[in-house]
C-alpha positions as a LaTeX table, in Angstrom:
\begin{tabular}{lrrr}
\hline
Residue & $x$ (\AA) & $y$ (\AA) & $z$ (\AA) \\
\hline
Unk1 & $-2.68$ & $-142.78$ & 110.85 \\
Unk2 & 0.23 & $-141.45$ & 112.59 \\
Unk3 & 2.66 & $-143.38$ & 110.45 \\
Unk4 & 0.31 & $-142.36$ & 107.69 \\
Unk5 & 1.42 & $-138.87$ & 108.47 \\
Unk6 & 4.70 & $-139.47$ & 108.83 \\
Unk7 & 5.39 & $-140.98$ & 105.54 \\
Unk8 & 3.23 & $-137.73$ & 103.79 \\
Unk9 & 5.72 & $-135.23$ & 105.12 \\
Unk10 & 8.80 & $-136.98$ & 104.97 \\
Unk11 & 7.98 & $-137.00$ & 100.69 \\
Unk12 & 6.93 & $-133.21$ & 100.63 \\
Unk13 & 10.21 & $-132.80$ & 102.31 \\
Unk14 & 11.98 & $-134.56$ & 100.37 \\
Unk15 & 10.06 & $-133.41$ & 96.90 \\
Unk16 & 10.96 & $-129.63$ & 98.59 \\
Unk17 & 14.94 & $-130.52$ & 98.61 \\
Unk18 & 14.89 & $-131.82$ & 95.47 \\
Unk19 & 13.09 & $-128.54$ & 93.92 \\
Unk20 & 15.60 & $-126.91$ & 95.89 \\
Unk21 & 18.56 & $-128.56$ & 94.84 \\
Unk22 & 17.86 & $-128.67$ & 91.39 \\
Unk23 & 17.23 & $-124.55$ & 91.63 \\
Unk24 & 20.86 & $-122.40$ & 90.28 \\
Unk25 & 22.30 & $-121.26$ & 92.88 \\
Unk26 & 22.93 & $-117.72$ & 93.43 \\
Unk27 & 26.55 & $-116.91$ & 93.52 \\
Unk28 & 27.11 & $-115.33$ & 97.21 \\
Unk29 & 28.05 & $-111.31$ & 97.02 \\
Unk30 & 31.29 & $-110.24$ & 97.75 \\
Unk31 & 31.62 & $-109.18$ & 101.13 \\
Unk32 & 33.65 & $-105.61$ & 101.41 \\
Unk33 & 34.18 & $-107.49$ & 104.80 \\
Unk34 & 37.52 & $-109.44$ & 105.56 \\
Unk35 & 38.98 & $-110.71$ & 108.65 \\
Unk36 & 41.71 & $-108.78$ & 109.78 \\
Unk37 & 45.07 & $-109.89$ & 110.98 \\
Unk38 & 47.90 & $-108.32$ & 112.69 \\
Unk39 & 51.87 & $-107.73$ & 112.74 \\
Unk40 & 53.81 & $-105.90$ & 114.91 \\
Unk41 & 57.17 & $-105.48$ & 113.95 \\
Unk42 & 60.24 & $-103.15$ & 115.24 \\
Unk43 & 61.82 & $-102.14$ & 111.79 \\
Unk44 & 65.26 & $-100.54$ & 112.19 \\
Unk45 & 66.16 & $-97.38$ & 110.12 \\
Unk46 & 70.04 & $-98.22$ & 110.07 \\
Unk47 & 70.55 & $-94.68$ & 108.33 \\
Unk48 & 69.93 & $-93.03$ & 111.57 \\
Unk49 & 70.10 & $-95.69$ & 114.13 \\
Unk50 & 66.88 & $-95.63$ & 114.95 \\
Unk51 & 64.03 & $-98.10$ & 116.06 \\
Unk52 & 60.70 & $-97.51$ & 114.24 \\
Unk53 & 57.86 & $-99.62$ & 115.27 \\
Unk54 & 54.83 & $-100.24$ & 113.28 \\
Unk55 & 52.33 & $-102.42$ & 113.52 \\
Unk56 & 50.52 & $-103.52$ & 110.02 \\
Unk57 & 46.67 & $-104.32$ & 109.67 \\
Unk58 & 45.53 & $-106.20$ & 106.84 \\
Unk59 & 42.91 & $-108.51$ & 105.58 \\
Unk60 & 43.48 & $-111.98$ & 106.15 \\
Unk61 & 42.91 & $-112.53$ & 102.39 \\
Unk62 & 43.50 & $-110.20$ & 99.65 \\
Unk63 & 40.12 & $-107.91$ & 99.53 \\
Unk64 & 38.62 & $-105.24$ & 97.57 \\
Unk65 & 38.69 & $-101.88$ & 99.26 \\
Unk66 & 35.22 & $-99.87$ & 98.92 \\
Unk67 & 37.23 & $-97.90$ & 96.20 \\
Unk68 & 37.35 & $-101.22$ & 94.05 \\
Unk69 & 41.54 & $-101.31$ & 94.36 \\
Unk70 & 43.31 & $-104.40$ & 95.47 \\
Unk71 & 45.89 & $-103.86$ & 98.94 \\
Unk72 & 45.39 & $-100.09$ & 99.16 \\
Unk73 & 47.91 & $-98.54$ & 101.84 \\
Unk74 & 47.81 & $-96.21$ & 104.27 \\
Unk75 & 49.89 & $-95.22$ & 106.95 \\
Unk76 & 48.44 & $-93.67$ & 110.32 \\
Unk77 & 50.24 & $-91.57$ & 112.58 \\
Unk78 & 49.55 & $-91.20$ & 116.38 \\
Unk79 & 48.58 & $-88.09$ & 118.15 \\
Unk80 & 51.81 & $-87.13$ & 120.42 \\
Unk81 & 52.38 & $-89.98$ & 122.92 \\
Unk82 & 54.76 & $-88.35$ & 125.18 \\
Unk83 & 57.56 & $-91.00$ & 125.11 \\
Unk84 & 54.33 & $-94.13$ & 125.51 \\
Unk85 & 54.94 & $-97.15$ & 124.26 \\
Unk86 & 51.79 & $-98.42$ & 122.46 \\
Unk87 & 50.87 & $-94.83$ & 121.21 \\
Unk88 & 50.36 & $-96.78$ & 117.37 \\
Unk89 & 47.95 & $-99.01$ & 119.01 \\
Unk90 & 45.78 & $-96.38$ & 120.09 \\
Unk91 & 43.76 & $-96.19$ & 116.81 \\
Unk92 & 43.16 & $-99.97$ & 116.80 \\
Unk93 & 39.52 & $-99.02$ & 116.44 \\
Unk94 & 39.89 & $-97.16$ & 113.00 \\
Unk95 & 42.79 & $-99.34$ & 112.01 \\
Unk96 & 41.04 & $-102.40$ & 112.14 \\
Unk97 & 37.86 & $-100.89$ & 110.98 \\
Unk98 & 40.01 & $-99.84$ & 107.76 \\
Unk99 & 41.34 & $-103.22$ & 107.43 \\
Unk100 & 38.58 & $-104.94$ & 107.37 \\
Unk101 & 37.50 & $-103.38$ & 104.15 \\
Unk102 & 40.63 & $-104.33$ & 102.66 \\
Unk103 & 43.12 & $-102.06$ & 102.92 \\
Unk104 & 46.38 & $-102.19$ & 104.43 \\
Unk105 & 47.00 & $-100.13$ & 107.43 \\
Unk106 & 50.57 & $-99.32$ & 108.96 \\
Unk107 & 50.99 & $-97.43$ & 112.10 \\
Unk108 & 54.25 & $-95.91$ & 113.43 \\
Unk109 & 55.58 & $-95.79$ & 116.46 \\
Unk110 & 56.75 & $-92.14$ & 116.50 \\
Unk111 & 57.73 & $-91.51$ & 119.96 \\
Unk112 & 60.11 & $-93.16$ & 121.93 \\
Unk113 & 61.09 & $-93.78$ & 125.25 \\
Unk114 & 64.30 & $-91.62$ & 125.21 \\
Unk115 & 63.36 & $-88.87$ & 122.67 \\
Unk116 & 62.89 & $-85.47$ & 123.75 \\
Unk117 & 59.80 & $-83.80$ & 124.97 \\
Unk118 & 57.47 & $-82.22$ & 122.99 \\
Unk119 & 58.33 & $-78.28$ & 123.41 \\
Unk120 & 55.79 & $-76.48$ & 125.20 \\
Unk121 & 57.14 & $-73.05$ & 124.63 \\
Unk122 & 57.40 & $-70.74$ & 122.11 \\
Unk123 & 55.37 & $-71.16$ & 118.52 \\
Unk124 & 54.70 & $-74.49$ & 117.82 \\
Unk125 & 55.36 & $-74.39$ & 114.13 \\
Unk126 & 59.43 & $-73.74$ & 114.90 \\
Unk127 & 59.79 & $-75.80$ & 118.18 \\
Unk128 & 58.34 & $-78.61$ & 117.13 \\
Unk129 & 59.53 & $-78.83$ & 113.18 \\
Unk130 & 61.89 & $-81.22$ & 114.15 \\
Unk131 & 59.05 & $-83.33$ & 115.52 \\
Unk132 & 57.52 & $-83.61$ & 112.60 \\
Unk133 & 60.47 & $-83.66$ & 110.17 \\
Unk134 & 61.58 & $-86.89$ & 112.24 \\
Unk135 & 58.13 & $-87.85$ & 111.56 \\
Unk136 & 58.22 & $-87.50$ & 107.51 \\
Unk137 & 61.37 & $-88.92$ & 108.18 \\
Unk138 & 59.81 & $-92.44$ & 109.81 \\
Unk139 & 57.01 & $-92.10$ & 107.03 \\
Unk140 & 59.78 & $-92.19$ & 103.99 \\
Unk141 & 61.76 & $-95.09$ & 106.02 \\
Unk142 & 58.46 & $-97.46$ & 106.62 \\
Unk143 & 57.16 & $-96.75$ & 102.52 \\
Unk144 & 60.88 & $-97.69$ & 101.45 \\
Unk145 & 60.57 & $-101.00$ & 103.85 \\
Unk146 & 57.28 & $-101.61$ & 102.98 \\
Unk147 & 58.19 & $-102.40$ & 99.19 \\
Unk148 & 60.56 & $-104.21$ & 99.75 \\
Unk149 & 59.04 & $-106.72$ & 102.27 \\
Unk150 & 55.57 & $-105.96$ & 100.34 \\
Unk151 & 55.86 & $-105.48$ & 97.18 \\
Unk152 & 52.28 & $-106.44$ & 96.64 \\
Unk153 & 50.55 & $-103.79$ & 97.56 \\
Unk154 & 49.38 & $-100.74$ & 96.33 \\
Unk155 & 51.74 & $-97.79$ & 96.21 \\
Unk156 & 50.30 & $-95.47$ & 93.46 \\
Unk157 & 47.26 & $-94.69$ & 95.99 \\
Unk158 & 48.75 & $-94.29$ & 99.36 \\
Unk159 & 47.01 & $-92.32$ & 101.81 \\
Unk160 & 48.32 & $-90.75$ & 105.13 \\
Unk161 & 45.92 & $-90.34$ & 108.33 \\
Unk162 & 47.70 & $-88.57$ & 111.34 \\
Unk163 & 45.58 & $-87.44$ & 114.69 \\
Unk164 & 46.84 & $-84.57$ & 116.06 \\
Unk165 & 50.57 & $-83.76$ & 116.44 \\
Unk166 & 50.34 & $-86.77$ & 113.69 \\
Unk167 & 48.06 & $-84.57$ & 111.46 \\
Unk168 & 50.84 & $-81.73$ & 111.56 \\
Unk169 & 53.62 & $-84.85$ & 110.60 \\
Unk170 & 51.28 & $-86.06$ & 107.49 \\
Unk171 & 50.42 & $-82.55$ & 106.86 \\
Unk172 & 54.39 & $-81.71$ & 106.22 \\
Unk173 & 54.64 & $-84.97$ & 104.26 \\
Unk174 & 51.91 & $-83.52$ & 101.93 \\
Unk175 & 54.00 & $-80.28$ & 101.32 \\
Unk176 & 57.52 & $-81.56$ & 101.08 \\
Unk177 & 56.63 & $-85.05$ & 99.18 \\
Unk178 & 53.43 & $-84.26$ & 97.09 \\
Unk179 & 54.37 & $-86.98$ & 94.58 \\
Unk180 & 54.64 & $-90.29$ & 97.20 \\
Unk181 & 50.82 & $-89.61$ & 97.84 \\
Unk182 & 47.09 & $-89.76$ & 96.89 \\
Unk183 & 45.03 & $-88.58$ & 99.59 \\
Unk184 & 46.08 & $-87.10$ & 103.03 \\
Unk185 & 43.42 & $-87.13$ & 105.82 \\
Unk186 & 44.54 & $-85.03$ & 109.33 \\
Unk187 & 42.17 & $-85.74$ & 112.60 \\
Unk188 & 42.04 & $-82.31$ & 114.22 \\
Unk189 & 46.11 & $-81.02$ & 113.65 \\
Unk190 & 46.23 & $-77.62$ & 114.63 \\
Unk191 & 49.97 & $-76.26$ & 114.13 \\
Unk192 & 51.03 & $-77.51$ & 110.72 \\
Unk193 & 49.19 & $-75.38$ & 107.73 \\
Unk194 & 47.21 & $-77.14$ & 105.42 \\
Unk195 & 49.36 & $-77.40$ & 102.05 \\
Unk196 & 47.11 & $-75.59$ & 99.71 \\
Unk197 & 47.07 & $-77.67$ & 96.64 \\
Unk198 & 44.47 & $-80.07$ & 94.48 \\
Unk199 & 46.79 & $-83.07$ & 95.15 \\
Unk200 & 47.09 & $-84.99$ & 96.58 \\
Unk201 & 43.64 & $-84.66$ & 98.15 \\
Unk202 & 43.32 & $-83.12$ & 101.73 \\
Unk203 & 40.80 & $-83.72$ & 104.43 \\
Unk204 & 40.28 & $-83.27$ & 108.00 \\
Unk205 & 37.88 & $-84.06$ & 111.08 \\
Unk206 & 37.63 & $-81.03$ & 113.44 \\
Unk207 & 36.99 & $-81.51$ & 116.98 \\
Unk208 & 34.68 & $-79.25$ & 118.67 \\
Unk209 & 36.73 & $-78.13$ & 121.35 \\
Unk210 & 39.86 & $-77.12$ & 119.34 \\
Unk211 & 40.51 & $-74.37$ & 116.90 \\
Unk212 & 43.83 & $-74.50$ & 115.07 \\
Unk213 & 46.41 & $-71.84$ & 115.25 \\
Unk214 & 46.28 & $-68.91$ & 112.82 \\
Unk215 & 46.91 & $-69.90$ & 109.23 \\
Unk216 & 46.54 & $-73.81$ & 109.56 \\
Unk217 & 43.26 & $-74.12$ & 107.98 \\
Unk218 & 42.35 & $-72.81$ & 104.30 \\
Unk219 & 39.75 & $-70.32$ & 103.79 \\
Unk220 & 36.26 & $-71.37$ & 102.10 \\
Unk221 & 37.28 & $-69.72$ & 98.56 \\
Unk222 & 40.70 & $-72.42$ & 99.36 \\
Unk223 & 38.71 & $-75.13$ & 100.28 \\
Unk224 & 36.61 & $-74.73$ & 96.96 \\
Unk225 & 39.28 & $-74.09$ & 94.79 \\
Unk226 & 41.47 & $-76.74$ & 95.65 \\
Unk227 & 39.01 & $-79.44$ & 96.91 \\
Unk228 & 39.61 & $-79.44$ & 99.87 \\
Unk229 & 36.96 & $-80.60$ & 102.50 \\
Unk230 & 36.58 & $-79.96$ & 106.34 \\
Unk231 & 33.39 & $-81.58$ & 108.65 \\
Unk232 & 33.34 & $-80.51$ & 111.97 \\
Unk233 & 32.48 & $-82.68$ & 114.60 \\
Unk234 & 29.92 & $-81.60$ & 117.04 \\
Unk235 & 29.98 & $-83.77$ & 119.86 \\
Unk236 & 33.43 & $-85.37$ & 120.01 \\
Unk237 & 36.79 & $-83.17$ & 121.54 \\
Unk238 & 40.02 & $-83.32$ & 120.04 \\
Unk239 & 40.96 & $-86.03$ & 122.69 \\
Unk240 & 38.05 & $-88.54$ & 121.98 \\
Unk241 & 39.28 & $-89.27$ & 118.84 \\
Unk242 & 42.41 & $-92.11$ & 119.72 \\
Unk243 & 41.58 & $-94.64$ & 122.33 \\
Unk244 & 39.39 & $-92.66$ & 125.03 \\
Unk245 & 36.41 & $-92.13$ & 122.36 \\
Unk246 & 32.90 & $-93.45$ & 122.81 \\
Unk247 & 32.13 & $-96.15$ & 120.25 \\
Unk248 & 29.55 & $-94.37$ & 118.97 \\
Unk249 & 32.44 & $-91.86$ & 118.04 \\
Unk250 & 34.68 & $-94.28$ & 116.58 \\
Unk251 & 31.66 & $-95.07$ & 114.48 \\
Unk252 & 30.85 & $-91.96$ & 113.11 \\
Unk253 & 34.89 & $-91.51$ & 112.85 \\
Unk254 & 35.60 & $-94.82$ & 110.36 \\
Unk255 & 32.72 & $-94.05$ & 108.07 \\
Unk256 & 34.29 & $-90.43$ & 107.28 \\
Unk257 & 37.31 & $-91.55$ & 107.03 \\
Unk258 & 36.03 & $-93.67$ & 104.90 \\
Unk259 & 34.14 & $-91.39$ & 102.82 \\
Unk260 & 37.36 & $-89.53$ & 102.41 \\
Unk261 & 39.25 & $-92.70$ & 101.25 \\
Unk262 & 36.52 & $-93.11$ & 98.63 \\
Unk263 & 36.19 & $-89.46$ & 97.40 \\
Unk264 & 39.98 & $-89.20$ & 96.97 \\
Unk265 & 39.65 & $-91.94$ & 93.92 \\
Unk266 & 36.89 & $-89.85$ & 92.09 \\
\hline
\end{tabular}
């Protein structure tokens, strides 16, 4: 009886694989998903003698973005590291996050060990100019490397992310070279006025702990007439948003950025 049994269910099983194998099989969906790799170079801008760091994010494989394009780029900027090494690497969370649904993420090293401070003194939109013009500087240096040592990747969309005193540097990119980029999304800068213009596309995360200096943000009648979008954060400071955030933060962080990314191609 036993072997009886045996003999039944070893047939349906194999009458059930057959059915099975013999049924088209559905071709798998593409996974916005890639696995992410990562370079860390130190690129030298010979022009002024100076080290520039970056370290590059990227899909393993070549991978759709959520916006459809193939090897999107965009460059991320560091909130003010205060001559620390490994300032670029404190956005790994967003970085990666970015990468793995296919686009290409570069982050600079801004700060090094033997610049200056960051002046404390006097208004921060004439002290620290320089700052940030050594910034758009870096920015202009790592595109110009970038084709030549990528020239597969997508130039016509780039975006620019910056955190902070990063978010003033990507902010005075947008005004001074409108026509190197698509969207430009700022994480809480407070010094550098928003360039008031349709495009490239401007967004921005504000902490809820920070309000920026007089002038830096448009007014609601700007925002509308130019596009330009602001969400406010209501649980996360201006400080949780590198390294030190929850993950929960980081979370809610990538997918607006994200959003952002996606809007910018409408």
């Amino acid at each position: 009886m036993k072997r009886l049994l045996l003999i039944l269910l070893l047939s349906v099983g194999a009458r059930t694989l057959s059915a099975q194998q013999n049924q088209p099989i559905e071709p798998a969906a593409k996974s916005l998903t890639a696995v992410v790799k990562l370079d860390t170079l130190n690129w030298v801008d010979q022009s002024r003698k100076r080290l520039v760091p970056v370290a590059i994010y990227g899909p393993e494989k070549p991978a759709l973005s959520k916006t459809g394009k193939l090897n999107q780029v965009i460059i991320l900027n560091h909130g003010y590291g205060q001559n620390q090494w490994g300032s670029f690497k404190a956005y790994s969370y967003l970085a990666n996050f970015l990468a793995s649904k296919g686009y290409t993420v570069v982050s600079i090293q801004h700060e090094l060990a033997t610049d200056d401070l960051l002046p404390t003194a006097g208004k921060p939109i004439e002290t620290r100019w320089p700052n940030w013009e050594r910034g758009v500087q870096n920015i202009l240096f790592v595109i110009k490397q970038l084709k030549k040592t990528r020239p597969d990747l997508d130039y016509k969309h780039l975006s620019l992310i910056g955190h902070s005193n990063g978010g003033d540097m990507v902010m005075l990119f947008a005004t001074q070279h409108p026509e190197l980029v698509a969207c430009v999304i700022s994480l809480d800068n407070r010094r550098m006025p928003f360039p008031r213009v349709s495009k490239p596309r401007i967004y921005s995360l504000r902490s809820s702990d920070q309000p920026a200096d007089e002038g830096v943000l448009p007014s609601s009648d700007q925002q509308q007439h130019f596009g330009i979008e602001l969400v406010k954060l209501k649980s996360t400071i201006h400080n949780e948003m590198d390294a030190n955030g929850k993950d929960w933060q980081h979370q809610e962080i990538n997918q607006l950025v994200l959003d952002f990314l996606i809007k910018s191609q409408d």
